[in-house]
mmCIF file with all atom_site columns, C-alpha atoms in Angstrom:
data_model
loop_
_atom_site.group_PDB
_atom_site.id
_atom_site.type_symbol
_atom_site.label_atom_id
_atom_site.label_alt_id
_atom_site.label_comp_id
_atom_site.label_asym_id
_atom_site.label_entity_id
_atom_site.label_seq_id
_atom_site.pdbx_PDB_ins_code
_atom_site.Cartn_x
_atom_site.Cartn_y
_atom_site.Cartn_z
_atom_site.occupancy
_atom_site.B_iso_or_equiv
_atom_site.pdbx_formal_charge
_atom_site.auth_seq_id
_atom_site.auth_comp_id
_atom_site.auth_asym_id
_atom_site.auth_atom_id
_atom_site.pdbx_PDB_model_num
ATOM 1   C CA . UNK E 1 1   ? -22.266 -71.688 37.723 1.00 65.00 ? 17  UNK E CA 1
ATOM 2   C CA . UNK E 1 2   ? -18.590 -72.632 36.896 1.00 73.00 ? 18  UNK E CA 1
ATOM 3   C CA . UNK E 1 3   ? -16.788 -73.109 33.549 1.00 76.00 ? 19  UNK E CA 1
ATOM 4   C CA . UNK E 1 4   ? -13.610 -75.416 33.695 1.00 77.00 ? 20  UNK E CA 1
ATOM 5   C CA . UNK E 1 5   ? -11.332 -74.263 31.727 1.00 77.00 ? 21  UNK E CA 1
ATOM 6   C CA . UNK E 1 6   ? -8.010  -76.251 31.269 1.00 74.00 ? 22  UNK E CA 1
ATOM 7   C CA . UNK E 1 7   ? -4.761  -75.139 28.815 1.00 72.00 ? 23  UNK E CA 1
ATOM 8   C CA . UNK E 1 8   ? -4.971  -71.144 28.636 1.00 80.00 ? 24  UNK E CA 1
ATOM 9   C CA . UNK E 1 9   ? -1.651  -70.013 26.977 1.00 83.00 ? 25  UNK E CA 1
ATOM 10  C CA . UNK E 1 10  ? 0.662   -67.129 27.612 1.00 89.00 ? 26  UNK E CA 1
ATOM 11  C CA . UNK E 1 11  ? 3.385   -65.077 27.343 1.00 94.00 ? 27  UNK E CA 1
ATOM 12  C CA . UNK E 1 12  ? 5.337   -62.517 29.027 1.00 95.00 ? 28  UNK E CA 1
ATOM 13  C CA . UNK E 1 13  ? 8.800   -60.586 30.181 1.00 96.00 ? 29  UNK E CA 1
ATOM 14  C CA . UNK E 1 14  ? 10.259  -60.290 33.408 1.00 97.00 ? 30  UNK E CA 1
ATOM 15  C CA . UNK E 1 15  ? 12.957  -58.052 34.765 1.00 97.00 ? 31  UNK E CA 1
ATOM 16  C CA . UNK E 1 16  ? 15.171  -58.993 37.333 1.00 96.00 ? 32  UNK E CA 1
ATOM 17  C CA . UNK E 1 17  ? 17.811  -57.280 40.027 1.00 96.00 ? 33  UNK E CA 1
ATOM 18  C CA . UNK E 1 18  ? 20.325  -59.390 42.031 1.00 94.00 ? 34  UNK E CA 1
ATOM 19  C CA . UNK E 1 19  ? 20.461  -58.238 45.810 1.00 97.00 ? 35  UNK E CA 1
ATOM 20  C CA . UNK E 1 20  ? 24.029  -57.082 45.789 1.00 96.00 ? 36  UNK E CA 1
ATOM 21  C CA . UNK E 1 21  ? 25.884  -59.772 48.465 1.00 95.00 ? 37  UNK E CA 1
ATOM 22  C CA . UNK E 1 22  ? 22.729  -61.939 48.782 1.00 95.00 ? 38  UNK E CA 1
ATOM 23  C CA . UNK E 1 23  ? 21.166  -64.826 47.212 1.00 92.00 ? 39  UNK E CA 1
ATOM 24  C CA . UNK E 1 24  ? 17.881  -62.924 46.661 1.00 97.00 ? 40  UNK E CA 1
ATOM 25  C CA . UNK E 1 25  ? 16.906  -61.468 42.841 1.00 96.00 ? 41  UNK E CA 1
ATOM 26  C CA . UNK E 1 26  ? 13.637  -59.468 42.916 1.00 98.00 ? 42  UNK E CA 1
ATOM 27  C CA . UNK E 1 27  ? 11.485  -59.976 39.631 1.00 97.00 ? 43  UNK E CA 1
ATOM 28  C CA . UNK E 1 28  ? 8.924   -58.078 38.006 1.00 98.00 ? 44  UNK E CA 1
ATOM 29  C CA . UNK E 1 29  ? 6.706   -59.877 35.040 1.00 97.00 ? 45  UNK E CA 1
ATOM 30  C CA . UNK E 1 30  ? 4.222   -58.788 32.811 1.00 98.00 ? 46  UNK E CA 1
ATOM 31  C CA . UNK E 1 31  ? 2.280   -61.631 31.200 1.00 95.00 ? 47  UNK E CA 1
ATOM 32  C CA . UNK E 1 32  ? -0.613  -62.091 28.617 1.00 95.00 ? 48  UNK E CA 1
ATOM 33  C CA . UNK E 1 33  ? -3.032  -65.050 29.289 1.00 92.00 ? 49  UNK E CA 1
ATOM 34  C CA . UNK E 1 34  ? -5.592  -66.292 27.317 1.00 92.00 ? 50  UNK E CA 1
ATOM 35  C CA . UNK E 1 35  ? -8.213  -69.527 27.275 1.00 90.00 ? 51  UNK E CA 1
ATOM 36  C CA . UNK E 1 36  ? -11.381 -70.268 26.459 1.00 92.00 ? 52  UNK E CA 1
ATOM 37  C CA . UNK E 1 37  ? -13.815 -73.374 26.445 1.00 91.00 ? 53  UNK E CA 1
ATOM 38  C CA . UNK E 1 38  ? -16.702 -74.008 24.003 1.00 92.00 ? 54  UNK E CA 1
ATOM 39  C CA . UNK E 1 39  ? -18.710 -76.916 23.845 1.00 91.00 ? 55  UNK E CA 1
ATOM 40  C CA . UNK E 1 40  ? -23.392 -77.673 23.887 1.00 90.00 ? 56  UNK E CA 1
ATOM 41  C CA . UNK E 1 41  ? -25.130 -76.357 27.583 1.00 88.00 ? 57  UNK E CA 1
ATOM 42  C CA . UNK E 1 42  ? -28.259 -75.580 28.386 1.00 87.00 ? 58  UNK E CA 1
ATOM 43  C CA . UNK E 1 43  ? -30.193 -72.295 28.430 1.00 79.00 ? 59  UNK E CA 1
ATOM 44  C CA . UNK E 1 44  ? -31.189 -72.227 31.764 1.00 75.00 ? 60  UNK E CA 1
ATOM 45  C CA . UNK E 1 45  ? -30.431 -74.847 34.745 1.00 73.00 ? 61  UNK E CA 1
ATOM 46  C CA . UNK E 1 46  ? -33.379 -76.545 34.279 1.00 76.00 ? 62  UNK E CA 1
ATOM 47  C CA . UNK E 1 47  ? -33.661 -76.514 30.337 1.00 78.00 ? 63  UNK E CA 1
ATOM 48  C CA . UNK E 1 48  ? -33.375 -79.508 28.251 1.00 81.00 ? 64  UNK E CA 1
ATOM 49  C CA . UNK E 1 49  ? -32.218 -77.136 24.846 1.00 84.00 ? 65  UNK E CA 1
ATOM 50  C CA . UNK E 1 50  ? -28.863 -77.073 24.539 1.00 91.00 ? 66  UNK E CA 1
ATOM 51  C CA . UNK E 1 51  ? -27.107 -74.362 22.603 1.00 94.00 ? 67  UNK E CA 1
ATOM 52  C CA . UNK E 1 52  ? -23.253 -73.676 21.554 1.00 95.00 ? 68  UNK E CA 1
ATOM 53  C CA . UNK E 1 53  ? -21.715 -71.284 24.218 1.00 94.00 ? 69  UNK E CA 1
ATOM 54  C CA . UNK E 1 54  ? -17.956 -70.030 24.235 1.00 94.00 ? 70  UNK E CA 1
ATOM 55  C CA . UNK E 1 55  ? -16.396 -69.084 27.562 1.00 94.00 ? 71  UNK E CA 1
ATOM 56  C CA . UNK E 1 56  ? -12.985 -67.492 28.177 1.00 93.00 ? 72  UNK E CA 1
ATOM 57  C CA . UNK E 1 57  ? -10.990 -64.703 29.294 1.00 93.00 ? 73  UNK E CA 1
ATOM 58  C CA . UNK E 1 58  ? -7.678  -62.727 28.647 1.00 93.00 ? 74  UNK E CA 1
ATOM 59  C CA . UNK E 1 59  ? -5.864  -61.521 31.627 1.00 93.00 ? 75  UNK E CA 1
ATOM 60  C CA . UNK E 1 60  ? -2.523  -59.316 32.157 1.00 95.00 ? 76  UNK E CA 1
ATOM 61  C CA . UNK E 1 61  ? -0.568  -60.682 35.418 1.00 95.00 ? 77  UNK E CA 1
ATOM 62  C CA . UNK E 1 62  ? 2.037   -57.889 36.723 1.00 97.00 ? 78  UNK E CA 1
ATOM 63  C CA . UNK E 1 63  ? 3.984   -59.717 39.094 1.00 97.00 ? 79  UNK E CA 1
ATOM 64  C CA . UNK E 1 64  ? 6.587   -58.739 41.955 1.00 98.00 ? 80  UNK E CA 1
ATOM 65  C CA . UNK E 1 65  ? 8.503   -62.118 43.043 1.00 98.00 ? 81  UNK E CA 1
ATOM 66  C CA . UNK E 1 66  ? 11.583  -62.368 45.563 1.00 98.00 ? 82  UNK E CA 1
ATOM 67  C CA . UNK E 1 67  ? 13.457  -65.217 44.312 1.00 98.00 ? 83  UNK E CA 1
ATOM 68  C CA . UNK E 1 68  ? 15.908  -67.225 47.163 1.00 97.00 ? 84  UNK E CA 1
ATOM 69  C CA . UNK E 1 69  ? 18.639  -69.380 45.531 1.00 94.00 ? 85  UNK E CA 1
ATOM 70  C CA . UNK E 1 70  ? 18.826  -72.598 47.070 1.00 93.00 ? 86  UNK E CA 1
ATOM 71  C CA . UNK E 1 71  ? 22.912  -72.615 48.012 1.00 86.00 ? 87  UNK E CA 1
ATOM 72  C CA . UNK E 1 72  ? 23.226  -76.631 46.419 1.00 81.00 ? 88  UNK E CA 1
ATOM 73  C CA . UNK E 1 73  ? 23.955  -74.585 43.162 1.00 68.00 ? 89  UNK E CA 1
ATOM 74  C CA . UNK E 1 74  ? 27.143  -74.189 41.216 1.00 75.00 ? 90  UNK E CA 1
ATOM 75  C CA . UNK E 1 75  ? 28.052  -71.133 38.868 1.00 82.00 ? 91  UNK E CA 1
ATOM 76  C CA . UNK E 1 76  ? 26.110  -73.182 35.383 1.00 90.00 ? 92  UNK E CA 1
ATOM 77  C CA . UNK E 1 77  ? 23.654  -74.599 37.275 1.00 93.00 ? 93  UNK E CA 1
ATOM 78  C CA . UNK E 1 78  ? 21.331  -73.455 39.623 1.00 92.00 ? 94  UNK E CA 1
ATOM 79  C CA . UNK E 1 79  ? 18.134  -74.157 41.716 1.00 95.00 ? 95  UNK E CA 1
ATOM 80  C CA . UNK E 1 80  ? 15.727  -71.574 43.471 1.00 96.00 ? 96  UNK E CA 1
ATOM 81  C CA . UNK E 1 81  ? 11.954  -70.776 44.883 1.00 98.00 ? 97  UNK E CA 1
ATOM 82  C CA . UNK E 1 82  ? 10.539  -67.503 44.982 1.00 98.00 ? 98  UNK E CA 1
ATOM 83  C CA . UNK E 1 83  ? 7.062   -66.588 46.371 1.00 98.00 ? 99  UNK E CA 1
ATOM 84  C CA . UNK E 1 84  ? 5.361   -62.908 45.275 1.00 97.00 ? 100 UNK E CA 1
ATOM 85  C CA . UNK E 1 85  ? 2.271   -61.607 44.414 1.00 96.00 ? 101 UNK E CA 1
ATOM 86  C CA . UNK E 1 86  ? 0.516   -59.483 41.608 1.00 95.00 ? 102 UNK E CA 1
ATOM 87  C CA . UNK E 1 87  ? -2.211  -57.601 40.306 1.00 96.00 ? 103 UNK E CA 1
ATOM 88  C CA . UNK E 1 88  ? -4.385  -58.582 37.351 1.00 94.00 ? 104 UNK E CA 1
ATOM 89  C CA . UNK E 1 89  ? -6.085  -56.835 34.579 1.00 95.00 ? 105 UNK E CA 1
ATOM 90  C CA . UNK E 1 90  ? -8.734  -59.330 32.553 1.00 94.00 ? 106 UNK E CA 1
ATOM 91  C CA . UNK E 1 91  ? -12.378 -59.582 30.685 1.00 94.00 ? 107 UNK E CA 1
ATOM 92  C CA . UNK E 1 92  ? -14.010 -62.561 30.269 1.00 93.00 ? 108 UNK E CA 1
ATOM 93  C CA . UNK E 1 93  ? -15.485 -63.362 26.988 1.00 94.00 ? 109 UNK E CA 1
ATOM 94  C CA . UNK E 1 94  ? -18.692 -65.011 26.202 1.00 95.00 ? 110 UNK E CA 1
ATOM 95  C CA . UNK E 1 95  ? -20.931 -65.897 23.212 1.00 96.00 ? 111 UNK E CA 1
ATOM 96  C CA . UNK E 1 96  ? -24.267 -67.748 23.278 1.00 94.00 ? 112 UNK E CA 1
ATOM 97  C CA . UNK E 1 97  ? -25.035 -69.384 19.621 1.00 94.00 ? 113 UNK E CA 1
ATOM 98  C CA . UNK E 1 98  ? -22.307 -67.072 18.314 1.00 94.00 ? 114 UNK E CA 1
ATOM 99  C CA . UNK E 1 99  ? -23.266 -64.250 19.242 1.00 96.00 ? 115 UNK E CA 1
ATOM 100 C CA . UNK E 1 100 ? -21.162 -62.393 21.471 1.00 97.00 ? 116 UNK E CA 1
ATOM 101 C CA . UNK E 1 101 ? -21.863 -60.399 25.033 1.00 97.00 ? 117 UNK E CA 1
ATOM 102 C CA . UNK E 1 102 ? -18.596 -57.911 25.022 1.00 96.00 ? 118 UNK E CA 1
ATOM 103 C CA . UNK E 1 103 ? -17.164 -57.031 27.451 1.00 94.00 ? 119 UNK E CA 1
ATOM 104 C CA . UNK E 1 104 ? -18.420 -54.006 29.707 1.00 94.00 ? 120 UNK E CA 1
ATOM 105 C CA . UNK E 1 105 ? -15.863 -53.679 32.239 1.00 86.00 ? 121 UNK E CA 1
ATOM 106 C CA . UNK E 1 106 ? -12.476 -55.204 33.072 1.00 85.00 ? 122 UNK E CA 1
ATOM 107 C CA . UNK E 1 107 ? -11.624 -55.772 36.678 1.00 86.00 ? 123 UNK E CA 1
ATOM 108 C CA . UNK E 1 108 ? -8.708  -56.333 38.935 1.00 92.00 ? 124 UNK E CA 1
ATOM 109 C CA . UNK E 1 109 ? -7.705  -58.406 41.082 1.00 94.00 ? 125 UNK E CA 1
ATOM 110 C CA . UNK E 1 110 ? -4.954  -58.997 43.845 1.00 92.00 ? 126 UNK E CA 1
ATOM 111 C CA . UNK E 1 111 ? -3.109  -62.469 44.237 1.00 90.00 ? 127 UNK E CA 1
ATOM 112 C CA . UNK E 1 112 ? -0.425  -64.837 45.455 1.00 93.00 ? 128 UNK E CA 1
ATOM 113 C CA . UNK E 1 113 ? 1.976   -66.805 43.836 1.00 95.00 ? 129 UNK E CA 1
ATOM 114 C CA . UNK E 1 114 ? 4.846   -69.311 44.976 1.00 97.00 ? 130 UNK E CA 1
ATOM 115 C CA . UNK E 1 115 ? 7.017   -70.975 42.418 1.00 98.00 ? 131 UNK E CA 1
ATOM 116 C CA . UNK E 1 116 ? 10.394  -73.424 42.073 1.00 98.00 ? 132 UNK E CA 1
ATOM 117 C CA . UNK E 1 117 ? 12.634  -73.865 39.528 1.00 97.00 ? 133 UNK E CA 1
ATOM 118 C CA . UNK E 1 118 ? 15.802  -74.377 37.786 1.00 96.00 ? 134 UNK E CA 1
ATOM 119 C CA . UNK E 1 119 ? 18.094  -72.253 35.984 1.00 94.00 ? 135 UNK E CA 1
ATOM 120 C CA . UNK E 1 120 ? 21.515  -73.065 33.324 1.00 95.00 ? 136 UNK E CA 1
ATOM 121 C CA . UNK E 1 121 ? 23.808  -70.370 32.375 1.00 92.00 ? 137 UNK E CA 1
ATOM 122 C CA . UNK E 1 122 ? 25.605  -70.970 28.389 1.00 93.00 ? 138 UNK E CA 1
ATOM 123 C CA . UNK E 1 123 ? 28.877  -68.711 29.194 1.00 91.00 ? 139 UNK E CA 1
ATOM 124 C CA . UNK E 1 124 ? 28.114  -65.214 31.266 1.00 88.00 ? 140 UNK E CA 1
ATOM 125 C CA . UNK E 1 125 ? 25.190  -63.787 29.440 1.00 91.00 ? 141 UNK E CA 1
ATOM 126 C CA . UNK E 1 126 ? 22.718  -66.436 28.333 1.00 96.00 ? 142 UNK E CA 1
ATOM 127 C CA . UNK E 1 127 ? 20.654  -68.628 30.162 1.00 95.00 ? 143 UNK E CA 1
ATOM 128 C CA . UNK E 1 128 ? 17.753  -70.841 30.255 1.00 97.00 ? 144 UNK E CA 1
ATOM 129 C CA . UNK E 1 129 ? 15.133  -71.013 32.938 1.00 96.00 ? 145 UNK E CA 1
ATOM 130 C CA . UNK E 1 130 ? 12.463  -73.507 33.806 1.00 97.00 ? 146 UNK E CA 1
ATOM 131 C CA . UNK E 1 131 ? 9.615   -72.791 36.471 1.00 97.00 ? 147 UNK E CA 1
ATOM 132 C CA . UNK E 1 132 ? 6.530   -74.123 38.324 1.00 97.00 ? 148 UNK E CA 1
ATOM 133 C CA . UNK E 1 133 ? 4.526   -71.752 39.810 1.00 96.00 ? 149 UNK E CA 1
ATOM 134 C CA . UNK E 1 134 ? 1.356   -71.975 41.496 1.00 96.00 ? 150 UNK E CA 1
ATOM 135 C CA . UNK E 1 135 ? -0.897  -68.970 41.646 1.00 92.00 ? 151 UNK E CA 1
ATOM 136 C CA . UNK E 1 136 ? -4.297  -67.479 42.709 1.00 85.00 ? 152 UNK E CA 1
ATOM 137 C CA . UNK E 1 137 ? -5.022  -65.137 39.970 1.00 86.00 ? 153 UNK E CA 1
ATOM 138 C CA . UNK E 1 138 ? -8.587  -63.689 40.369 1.00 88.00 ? 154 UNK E CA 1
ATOM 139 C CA . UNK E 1 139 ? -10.863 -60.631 39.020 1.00 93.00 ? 155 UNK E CA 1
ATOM 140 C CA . UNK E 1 140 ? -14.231 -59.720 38.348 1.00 93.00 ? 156 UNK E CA 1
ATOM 141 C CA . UNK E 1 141 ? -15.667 -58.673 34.827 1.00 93.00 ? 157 UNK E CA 1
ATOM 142 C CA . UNK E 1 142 ? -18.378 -58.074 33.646 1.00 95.00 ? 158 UNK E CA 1
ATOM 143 C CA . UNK E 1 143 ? -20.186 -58.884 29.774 1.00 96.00 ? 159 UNK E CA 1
ATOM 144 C CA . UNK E 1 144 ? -23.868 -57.700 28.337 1.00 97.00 ? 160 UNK E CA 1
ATOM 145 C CA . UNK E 1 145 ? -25.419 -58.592 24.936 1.00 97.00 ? 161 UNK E CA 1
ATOM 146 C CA . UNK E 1 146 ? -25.940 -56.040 22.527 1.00 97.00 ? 162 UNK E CA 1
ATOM 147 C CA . UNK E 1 147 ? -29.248 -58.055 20.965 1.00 97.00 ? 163 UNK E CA 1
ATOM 148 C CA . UNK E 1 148 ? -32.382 -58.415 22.449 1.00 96.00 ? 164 UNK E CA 1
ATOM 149 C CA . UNK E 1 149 ? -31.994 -62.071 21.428 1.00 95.00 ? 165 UNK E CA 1
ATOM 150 C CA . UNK E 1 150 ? -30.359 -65.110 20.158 1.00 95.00 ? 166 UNK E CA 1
ATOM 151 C CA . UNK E 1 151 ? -31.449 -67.029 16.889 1.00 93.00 ? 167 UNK E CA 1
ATOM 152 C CA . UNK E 1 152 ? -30.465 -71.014 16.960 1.00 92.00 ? 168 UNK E CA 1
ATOM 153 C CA . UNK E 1 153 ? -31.583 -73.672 14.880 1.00 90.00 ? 169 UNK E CA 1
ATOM 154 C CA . UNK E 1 154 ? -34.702 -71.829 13.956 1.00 88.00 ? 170 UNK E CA 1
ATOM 155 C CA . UNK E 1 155 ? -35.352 -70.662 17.683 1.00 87.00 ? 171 UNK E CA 1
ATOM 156 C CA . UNK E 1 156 ? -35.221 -67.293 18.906 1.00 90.00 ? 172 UNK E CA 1
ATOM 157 C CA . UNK E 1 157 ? -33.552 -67.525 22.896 1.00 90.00 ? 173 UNK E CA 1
ATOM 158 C CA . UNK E 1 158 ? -34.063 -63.915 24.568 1.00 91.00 ? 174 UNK E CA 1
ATOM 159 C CA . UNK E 1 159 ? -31.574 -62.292 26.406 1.00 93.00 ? 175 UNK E CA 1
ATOM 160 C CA . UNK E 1 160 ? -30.991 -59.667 28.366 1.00 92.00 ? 176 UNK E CA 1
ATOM 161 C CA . UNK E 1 161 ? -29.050 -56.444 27.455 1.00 96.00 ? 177 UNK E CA 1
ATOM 162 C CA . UNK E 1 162 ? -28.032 -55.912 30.960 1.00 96.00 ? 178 UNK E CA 1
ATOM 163 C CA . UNK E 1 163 ? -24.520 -56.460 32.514 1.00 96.00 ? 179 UNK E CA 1
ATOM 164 C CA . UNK E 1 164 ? -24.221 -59.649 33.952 1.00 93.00 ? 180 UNK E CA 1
ATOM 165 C CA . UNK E 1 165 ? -21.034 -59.852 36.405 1.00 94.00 ? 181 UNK E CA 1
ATOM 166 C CA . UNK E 1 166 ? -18.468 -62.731 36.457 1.00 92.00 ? 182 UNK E CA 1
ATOM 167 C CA . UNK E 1 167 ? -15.871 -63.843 38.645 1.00 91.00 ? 183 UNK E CA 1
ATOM 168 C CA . UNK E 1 168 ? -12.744 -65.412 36.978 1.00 89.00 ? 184 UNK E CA 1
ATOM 169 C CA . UNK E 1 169 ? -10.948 -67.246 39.232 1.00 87.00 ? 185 UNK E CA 1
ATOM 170 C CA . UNK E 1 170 ? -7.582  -69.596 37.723 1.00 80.00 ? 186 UNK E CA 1
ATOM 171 C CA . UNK E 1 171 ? -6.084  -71.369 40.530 1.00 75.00 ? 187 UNK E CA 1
ATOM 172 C CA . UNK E 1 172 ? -3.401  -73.143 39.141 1.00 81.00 ? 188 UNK E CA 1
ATOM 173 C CA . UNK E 1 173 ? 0.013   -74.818 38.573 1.00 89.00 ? 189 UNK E CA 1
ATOM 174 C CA . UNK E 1 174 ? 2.100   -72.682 35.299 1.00 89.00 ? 190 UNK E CA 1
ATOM 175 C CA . UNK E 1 175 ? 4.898   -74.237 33.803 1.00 92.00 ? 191 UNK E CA 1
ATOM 176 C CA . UNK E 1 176 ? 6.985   -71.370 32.032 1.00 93.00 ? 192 UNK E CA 1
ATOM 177 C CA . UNK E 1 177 ? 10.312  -71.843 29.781 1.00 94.00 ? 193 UNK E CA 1
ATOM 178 C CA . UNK E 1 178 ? 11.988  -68.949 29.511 1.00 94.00 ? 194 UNK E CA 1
ATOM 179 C CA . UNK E 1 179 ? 15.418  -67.936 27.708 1.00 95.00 ? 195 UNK E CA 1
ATOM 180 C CA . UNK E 1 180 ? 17.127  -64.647 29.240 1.00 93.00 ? 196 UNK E CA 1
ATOM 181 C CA . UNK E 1 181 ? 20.160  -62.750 28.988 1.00 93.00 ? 197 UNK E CA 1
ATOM 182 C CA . UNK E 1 182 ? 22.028  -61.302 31.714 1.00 87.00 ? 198 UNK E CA 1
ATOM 183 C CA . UNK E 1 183 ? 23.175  -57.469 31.601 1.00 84.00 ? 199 UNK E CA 1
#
């Protein structure tokens, strides 16, 4: 089955290096992204008991991006679109009536991204960057309960102890803000 989940929040640093002569800047970003969904479901597909389950994951995107500045742009101002891709490093997390299936293996994945955006330099140094970037950031995990089974609402719901494999999948648009400083 599938878990939608929409508004994971992030963070993260990028270095960049201006192609001497060019309009090309090559990027690399580390991130941290995190999201989760909770909400009722049932045990099984064809249950009618539903019980509180918590589904997310935390992923590390390291990114290489060749950026292309789009020559309508003036020395404050400026407009460009990049395209890269990355590997990434995540674990999904999971808990059935509030009890929790760690994690038993992170996984990584490979993926592509393509991005626009806009950029305004304050004086030489300091600037401030907006960006849209669309990525397919993938990985497989995997999670396994430490219990035997689950108590809820005077029920006990058995599990099992063995590792149960997920694939995380986040295709999606990112906006990102970013301040930097030129050196």
């Amino acid at each position: 089955y599938s878990v939608e989940i929409e508004g994971s929040f992030g963070y993260g640093a990028e270095l960049r290096w201006a192609v001497p002569s060019t309009a090309v800047t090559i990027g690399l970003a580390v991130e941290y992204i995190e999201g989760s969904t909770s909400g009722l479901r049932p045990i099984t597909p064809s249950s009618l008991r539903l019980v509180p389950v918590t589904d997310g994951f935390t992923v590390v995107p390291v990114e290489l991006t060749a950026y292309l500045a789009i020559p309508v742009t003036g020395q404050a101002f400026g407009l460009f679109m990049g395209a890269g891709g990355g590997a990434y490093i995540g674990s999904r997390s999971y808990a059935l009536a509030g009890v929790e299936a760690p994690s038993t293996g992170t996984g990584t994945g490979f993926g592509i991204h393509v991005l626009g955006g806009a950029r305004y330099r304050f004086g030489d140094r300091i600037m401030l960057v907006a960006a849209m970037k669309f990525r397919d950031l993938q990985f497989e995990s995997s999670n396994a309960f430490t219990v035997p089974a689950v108590e809820y609402n005077g029920s006990v719901i058995p599990v099992s102890q063995e590792p149960f494999p997920s694939r995380v999948n986040t295709d999606g648009i990112v906006f990102q803000l970013c301040a930097g400083v030129a050196f």
